[in-house]
mmCIF file of N, CA, C and O in Angstrom:
data_model
loop_
_atom_site.group_PDB
_atom_site.id
_atom_site.type_symbol
_atom_site.label_atom_id
_atom_site.label_comp_id
_atom_site.label_asym_id
_atom_site.label_seq_id
_atom_site.Cartn_x
_atom_site.Cartn_y
_atom_site.Cartn_z
ATOM 1 N N MET A 16 -88.917 -57.227 8.459
ATOM 2 C CA MET A 16 -88.297 -57.138 9.775
ATOM 3 C C MET A 16 -86.828 -57.545 9.707
ATOM 4 O O MET A 16 -85.982 -56.925 10.344
ATOM 5 N N LYS A 17 -86.551 -58.608 8.940
ATOM 6 C CA LYS A 17 -85.185 -59.092 8.821
ATOM 7 C C LYS A 17 -84.301 -58.037 8.150
ATOM 8 O O LYS A 17 -83.155 -57.837 8.540
ATOM 9 N N GLN A 18 -84.868 -57.351 7.161
ATOM 10 C CA GLN A 18 -84.110 -56.326 6.462
ATOM 11 C C GLN A 18 -83.804 -55.155 7.405
ATOM 12 O O GLN A 18 -82.729 -54.581 7.353
ATOM 13 N N ARG A 19 -84.730 -54.825 8.267
ATOM 14 C CA ARG A 19 -84.534 -53.730 9.212
ATOM 15 C C ARG A 19 -83.411 -54.066 10.201
ATOM 16 O O ARG A 19 -82.567 -53.221 10.513
ATOM 17 N N ILE A 20 -83.379 -55.279 10.679
ATOM 18 C CA ILE A 20 -82.331 -55.696 11.618
ATOM 19 C C ILE A 20 -80.976 -55.706 10.922
ATOM 20 O O ILE A 20 -79.968 -55.253 11.483
ATOM 21 N N THR A 21 -80.931 -56.181 9.681
ATOM 22 C CA THR A 21 -79.682 -56.202 8.927
ATOM 23 C C THR A 21 -79.178 -54.776 8.703
ATOM 24 O O THR A 21 -77.984 -54.496 8.858
ATOM 25 N N TYR A 22 -80.079 -53.890 8.349
ATOM 26 C CA TYR A 22 -79.706 -52.492 8.140
ATOM 27 C C TYR A 22 -79.193 -51.872 9.439
ATOM 28 O O TYR A 22 -78.195 -51.155 9.448
ATOM 29 N N LEU A 23 -79.850 -52.142 10.542
ATOM 30 C CA LEU A 23 -79.440 -51.606 11.832
ATOM 31 C C LEU A 23 -78.056 -52.121 12.232
ATOM 32 O O LEU A 23 -77.212 -51.349 12.707
ATOM 33 N N LEU A 24 -77.796 -53.413 12.038
ATOM 34 C CA LEU A 24 -76.481 -53.965 12.363
ATOM 35 C C LEU A 24 -75.395 -53.377 11.468
ATOM 36 O O LEU A 24 -74.295 -53.064 11.935
ATOM 37 N N ALA A 25 -75.683 -53.231 10.179
ATOM 38 C CA ALA A 25 -74.698 -52.648 9.266
ATOM 39 C C ALA A 25 -74.397 -51.210 9.671
ATOM 40 O O ALA A 25 -73.235 -50.779 9.680
ATOM 41 N N LEU A 26 -75.431 -50.466 10.005
ATOM 42 C CA LEU A 26 -75.235 -49.086 10.434
ATOM 43 C C LEU A 26 -74.428 -49.032 11.726
ATOM 44 O O LEU A 26 -73.547 -48.182 11.886
ATOM 45 N N LEU A 27 -74.707 -49.927 12.636
ATOM 46 C CA LEU A 27 -73.976 -49.976 13.896
ATOM 47 C C LEU A 27 -72.498 -50.258 13.670
ATOM 48 O O LEU A 27 -71.627 -49.586 14.224
ATOM 49 N N PHE A 28 -72.199 -51.238 12.812
ATOM 50 C CA PHE A 28 -70.803 -51.594 12.574
ATOM 51 C C PHE A 28 -70.063 -50.556 11.737
ATOM 52 O O PHE A 28 -68.845 -50.469 11.777
ATOM 53 N N MET A 29 -70.785 -49.738 10.985
ATOM 54 C CA MET A 29 -70.124 -48.667 10.227
ATOM 55 C C MET A 29 -69.866 -47.447 11.110
ATOM 56 O O MET A 29 -68.915 -46.718 10.883
ATOM 57 N N THR A 30 -70.710 -47.214 12.101
ATOM 58 C CA THR A 30 -70.524 -46.030 12.936
ATOM 59 C C THR A 30 -69.466 -46.228 14.017
ATOM 60 O O THR A 30 -68.872 -45.243 14.461
ATOM 61 N N ILE A 31 -69.233 -47.444 14.424
ATOM 62 C CA ILE A 31 -68.223 -47.676 15.476
ATOM 63 C C ILE A 31 -66.840 -47.198 15.038
ATOM 64 O O ILE A 31 -66.195 -46.444 15.768
ATOM 65 N N PRO A 32 -66.332 -47.577 13.840
ATOM 66 C CA PRO A 32 -65.017 -47.048 13.449
ATOM 67 C C PRO A 32 -65.028 -45.538 13.212
ATOM 68 O O PRO A 32 -64.038 -44.849 13.486
ATOM 69 N N ALA A 33 -66.130 -45.020 12.713
ATOM 70 C CA ALA A 33 -66.190 -43.583 12.456
ATOM 71 C C ALA A 33 -66.147 -42.791 13.757
ATOM 72 O O ALA A 33 -65.534 -41.733 13.830
ATOM 73 N N MET A 34 -66.780 -43.279 14.789
ATOM 74 C CA MET A 34 -66.813 -42.566 16.062
ATOM 75 C C MET A 34 -65.542 -42.791 16.885
ATOM 76 O O MET A 34 -65.264 -42.032 17.804
ATOM 77 N N SER A 35 -64.783 -43.822 16.564
ATOM 78 C CA SER A 35 -63.597 -44.110 17.360
ATOM 79 C C SER A 35 -62.370 -43.366 16.862
ATOM 80 O O SER A 35 -61.313 -43.458 17.465
ATOM 81 N N GLN A 36 -62.486 -42.623 15.774
ATOM 82 C CA GLN A 36 -61.346 -41.867 15.271
ATOM 83 C C GLN A 36 -61.077 -40.672 16.178
ATOM 84 O O GLN A 36 -61.990 -40.059 16.706
ATOM 85 N N THR A 37 -59.812 -40.358 16.334
ATOM 86 C CA THR A 37 -59.439 -39.212 17.141
ATOM 87 C C THR A 37 -58.933 -38.100 16.217
ATOM 88 O O THR A 37 -58.279 -38.383 15.213
ATOM 89 N N PRO A 38 -59.209 -36.858 16.538
ATOM 90 C CA PRO A 38 -58.725 -35.772 15.682
ATOM 91 C C PRO A 38 -57.211 -35.648 15.776
ATOM 92 O O PRO A 38 -56.622 -35.786 16.846
ATOM 93 N N ASP A 39 -56.575 -35.395 14.658
ATOM 94 C CA ASP A 39 -55.124 -35.262 14.657
ATOM 95 C C ASP A 39 -54.669 -33.846 14.329
ATOM 96 O O ASP A 39 -53.486 -33.557 14.356
ATOM 97 N N MET A 40 -55.588 -32.967 14.021
ATOM 98 C CA MET A 40 -55.232 -31.600 13.660
ATOM 99 C C MET A 40 -55.778 -30.632 14.709
ATOM 100 O O MET A 40 -56.706 -29.874 14.463
ATOM 101 N N TYR A 41 -55.222 -30.669 15.894
ATOM 102 C CA TYR A 41 -55.638 -29.752 16.949
ATOM 103 C C TYR A 41 -55.176 -28.335 16.621
ATOM 104 O O TYR A 41 -54.111 -28.152 16.044
ATOM 105 N N PRO A 42 -55.950 -27.327 16.998
ATOM 106 C CA PRO A 42 -55.466 -25.957 16.779
ATOM 107 C C PRO A 42 -54.284 -25.678 17.701
ATOM 108 O O PRO A 42 -54.148 -26.282 18.766
ATOM 109 N N PRO A 43 -53.414 -24.762 17.308
ATOM 110 C CA PRO A 43 -52.253 -24.469 18.157
ATOM 111 C C PRO A 43 -52.689 -23.835 19.475
ATOM 112 O O PRO A 43 -53.737 -23.194 19.562
ATOM 113 N N THR A 44 -51.883 -24.032 20.487
ATOM 114 C CA THR A 44 -52.234 -23.493 21.801
ATOM 115 C C THR A 44 -52.163 -21.972 21.804
ATOM 116 O O THR A 44 -52.948 -21.322 22.461
ATOM 117 N N VAL A 45 -51.221 -21.420 21.076
ATOM 118 C CA VAL A 45 -51.102 -19.971 20.952
ATOM 119 C C VAL A 45 -51.356 -19.634 19.482
ATOM 120 O O VAL A 45 -50.478 -19.834 18.641
ATOM 121 N N PRO A 46 -52.531 -19.123 19.153
ATOM 122 C CA PRO A 46 -52.811 -18.860 17.740
ATOM 123 C C PRO A 46 -51.970 -17.706 17.201
ATOM 124 O O PRO A 46 -51.704 -16.728 17.898
ATOM 125 N N GLU A 47 -51.556 -17.868 15.962
ATOM 126 C CA GLU A 47 -50.766 -16.836 15.317
ATOM 127 C C GLU A 47 -51.678 -15.953 14.476
ATOM 128 O O GLU A 47 -52.684 -16.429 13.955
ATOM 129 N N PRO A 48 -51.344 -14.680 14.329
ATOM 130 C CA PRO A 48 -52.178 -13.818 13.480
ATOM 131 C C PRO A 48 -52.083 -14.240 12.013
ATOM 132 O O PRO A 48 -51.097 -14.836 11.587
ATOM 133 N N VAL A 49 -53.123 -13.929 11.275
ATOM 134 C CA VAL A 49 -53.145 -14.263 9.853
ATOM 135 C C VAL A 49 -52.146 -13.376 9.128
ATOM 136 O O VAL A 49 -52.099 -12.169 9.352
ATOM 137 N N GLU A 50 -51.353 -13.979 8.266
ATOM 138 C CA GLU A 50 -50.349 -13.222 7.528
ATOM 139 C C GLU A 50 -51.012 -12.316 6.499
ATOM 140 O O GLU A 50 -52.060 -12.637 5.957
ATOM 141 N N PHE A 51 -50.395 -11.192 6.222
ATOM 142 C CA PHE A 51 -50.915 -10.225 5.258
ATOM 143 C C PHE A 51 -50.349 -10.560 3.884
ATOM 144 O O PHE A 51 -49.353 -9.999 3.446
ATOM 145 N N THR A 52 -50.988 -11.523 3.217
ATOM 146 C CA THR A 52 -50.579 -11.896 1.865
ATOM 147 C C THR A 52 -51.724 -11.600 0.908
ATOM 148 O O THR A 52 -52.860 -11.370 1.320
ATOM 149 N N THR A 53 -51.426 -11.630 -0.361
ATOM 150 C CA THR A 53 -52.438 -11.343 -1.376
ATOM 151 C C THR A 53 -53.572 -12.367 -1.309
ATOM 152 O O THR A 53 -54.749 -12.008 -1.403
ATOM 153 N N LEU A 54 -53.227 -13.629 -1.153
ATOM 154 C CA LEU A 54 -54.249 -14.677 -1.088
ATOM 155 C C LEU A 54 -55.163 -14.494 0.121
ATOM 156 O O LEU A 54 -56.383 -14.611 -0.004
ATOM 157 N N ASN A 55 -54.597 -14.165 1.269
ATOM 158 C CA ASN A 55 -55.417 -13.970 2.465
ATOM 159 C C ASN A 55 -56.311 -12.735 2.337
ATOM 160 O O ASN A 55 -57.451 -12.742 2.802
ATOM 161 N N VAL A 56 -55.813 -11.687 1.723
ATOM 162 C CA VAL A 56 -56.640 -10.493 1.514
ATOM 163 C C VAL A 56 -57.818 -10.834 0.620
ATOM 164 O O VAL A 56 -58.954 -10.450 0.889
ATOM 165 N N ILE A 57 -57.560 -11.606 -0.428
ATOM 166 C CA ILE A 57 -58.646 -11.995 -1.335
ATOM 167 C C ILE A 57 -59.644 -12.898 -0.616
ATOM 168 O O ILE A 57 -60.863 -12.700 -0.720
ATOM 169 N N LEU A 58 -59.146 -13.872 0.123
ATOM 170 C CA LEU A 58 -60.037 -14.831 0.792
ATOM 171 C C LEU A 58 -60.862 -14.208 1.909
ATOM 172 O O LEU A 58 -62.047 -14.507 2.053
ATOM 173 N N TYR A 59 -60.254 -13.360 2.708
ATOM 174 C CA TYR A 59 -60.920 -12.867 3.909
ATOM 175 C C TYR A 59 -61.551 -11.486 3.761
ATOM 176 O O TYR A 59 -62.358 -11.089 4.599
ATOM 177 N N LEU A 60 -61.202 -10.738 2.726
ATOM 178 C CA LEU A 60 -61.774 -9.404 2.561
ATOM 179 C C LEU A 60 -62.558 -9.249 1.256
ATOM 180 O O LEU A 60 -63.714 -8.851 1.272
ATOM 181 N N VAL A 61 -61.936 -9.550 0.152
ATOM 182 C CA VAL A 61 -62.540 -9.272 -1.152
ATOM 183 C C VAL A 61 -63.742 -10.174 -1.417
ATOM 184 O O VAL A 61 -64.821 -9.687 -1.778
ATOM 185 N N ILE A 62 -63.588 -11.463 -1.244
ATOM 186 C CA ILE A 62 -64.682 -12.397 -1.541
ATOM 187 C C ILE A 62 -65.903 -12.153 -0.651
ATOM 188 O O ILE A 62 -67.021 -12.091 -1.163
ATOM 189 N N PRO A 63 -65.769 -11.982 0.669
ATOM 190 C CA PRO A 63 -66.973 -11.700 1.465
ATOM 191 C C PRO A 63 -67.665 -10.392 1.075
ATOM 192 O O PRO A 63 -68.897 -10.336 1.028
ATOM 193 N N VAL A 64 -66.899 -9.359 0.779
ATOM 194 C CA VAL A 64 -67.509 -8.086 0.374
ATOM 195 C C VAL A 64 -68.243 -8.260 -0.949
ATOM 196 O O VAL A 64 -69.369 -7.776 -1.122
ATOM 197 N N LEU A 65 -67.654 -8.970 -1.896
ATOM 198 C CA LEU A 65 -68.318 -9.221 -3.173
ATOM 199 C C LEU A 65 -69.583 -10.054 -2.998
ATOM 200 O O LEU A 65 -70.587 -9.815 -3.678
ATOM 201 N N LEU A 66 -69.553 -11.014 -2.093
ATOM 202 C CA LEU A 66 -70.752 -11.822 -1.842
ATOM 203 C C LEU A 66 -71.881 -10.978 -1.253
ATOM 204 O O LEU A 66 -73.044 -11.137 -1.636
ATOM 205 N N VAL A 67 -71.553 -10.079 -0.341
ATOM 206 C CA VAL A 67 -72.581 -9.210 0.239
ATOM 207 C C VAL A 67 -73.145 -8.273 -0.823
ATOM 208 O O VAL A 67 -74.364 -8.080 -0.913
ATOM 209 N N ILE A 68 -72.281 -7.716 -1.653
ATOM 210 C CA ILE A 68 -72.758 -6.834 -2.729
ATOM 211 C C ILE A 68 -73.639 -7.606 -3.702
ATOM 212 O O ILE A 68 -74.694 -7.120 -4.122
ATOM 213 N N PHE A 69 -73.233 -8.811 -4.057
ATOM 214 C CA PHE A 69 -74.036 -9.625 -4.963
ATOM 215 C C PHE A 69 -75.384 -9.972 -4.334
ATOM 216 O O PHE A 69 -76.420 -9.946 -5.016
ATOM 217 N N LEU A 70 -75.405 -10.280 -3.050
ATOM 218 C CA LEU A 70 -76.656 -10.602 -2.373
ATOM 219 C C LEU A 70 -77.611 -9.402 -2.378
ATOM 220 O O LEU A 70 -78.800 -9.548 -2.656
ATOM 221 N N ILE A 71 -77.084 -8.227 -2.090
ATOM 222 C CA ILE A 71 -77.917 -7.021 -2.112
ATOM 223 C C ILE A 71 -78.446 -6.768 -3.519
ATOM 224 O O ILE A 71 -79.625 -6.478 -3.709
ATOM 225 N N TYR A 72 -77.602 -6.887 -4.521
ATOM 226 C CA TYR A 72 -78.013 -6.687 -5.909
ATOM 227 C C TYR A 72 -79.073 -7.713 -6.315
ATOM 228 O O TYR A 72 -80.077 -7.376 -6.936
ATOM 229 N N TYR A 73 -78.859 -8.972 -5.941
ATOM 230 C CA TYR A 73 -79.800 -10.040 -6.282
ATOM 231 C C TYR A 73 -81.172 -9.805 -5.640
ATOM 232 O O TYR A 73 -82.205 -9.971 -6.281
ATOM 233 N N ARG A 74 -81.175 -9.400 -4.382
ATOM 234 C CA ARG A 74 -82.451 -9.154 -3.698
ATOM 235 C C ARG A 74 -83.186 -7.966 -4.293
ATOM 236 O O ARG A 74 -84.409 -7.987 -4.401
ATOM 237 N N ARG A 75 -82.458 -6.916 -4.697
ATOM 238 C CA ARG A 75 -83.110 -5.761 -5.334
ATOM 239 C C ARG A 75 -83.686 -6.131 -6.693
ATOM 240 O O ARG A 75 -84.792 -5.694 -7.035
ATOM 241 N N MET A 76 -82.969 -6.931 -7.456
ATOM 242 C CA MET A 76 -83.472 -7.359 -8.755
ATOM 243 C C MET A 76 -84.680 -8.273 -8.598
ATOM 244 O O MET A 76 -85.620 -8.224 -9.396
ATOM 245 N N LYS A 77 -84.678 -9.070 -7.564
ATOM 246 C CA LYS A 77 -85.808 -9.972 -7.318
ATOM 247 C C LYS A 77 -87.061 -9.177 -6.899
ATOM 248 O O LYS A 77 -88.169 -9.526 -7.277
ATOM 249 N N ARG A 78 -86.878 -8.108 -6.136
ATOM 250 C CA ARG A 78 -88.010 -7.273 -5.709
ATOM 251 C C ARG A 78 -88.629 -6.525 -6.881
ATOM 252 O O ARG A 78 -89.825 -6.297 -6.916
ATOM 253 N N ARG A 79 -87.822 -6.118 -7.841
ATOM 254 C CA ARG A 79 -88.324 -5.364 -8.991
ATOM 255 C C ARG A 79 -89.197 -6.229 -9.893
ATOM 256 O O ARG A 79 -90.061 -5.723 -10.585
ATOM 257 N N LYS A 80 -88.942 -7.519 -9.915
ATOM 258 C CA LYS A 80 -89.713 -8.416 -10.786
ATOM 259 C C LYS A 80 -91.046 -8.778 -10.237
ATOM 260 O O LYS A 80 -91.632 -8.524 -9.365
#
């Protein structure tokens, strides 16, 4: 019982500072469009398409086995 109370108090005192933090990175009020750069094309177009293709390929290979 004593260990449970100690654990509860420790958890309580650890969560108070974590919950009292305020976010400092608010999104902008007027969002800007994503720039057309090579990195953004790779991140937002190429990688998701490759992941979908890999998922389809993986599921077909799994069905064949």
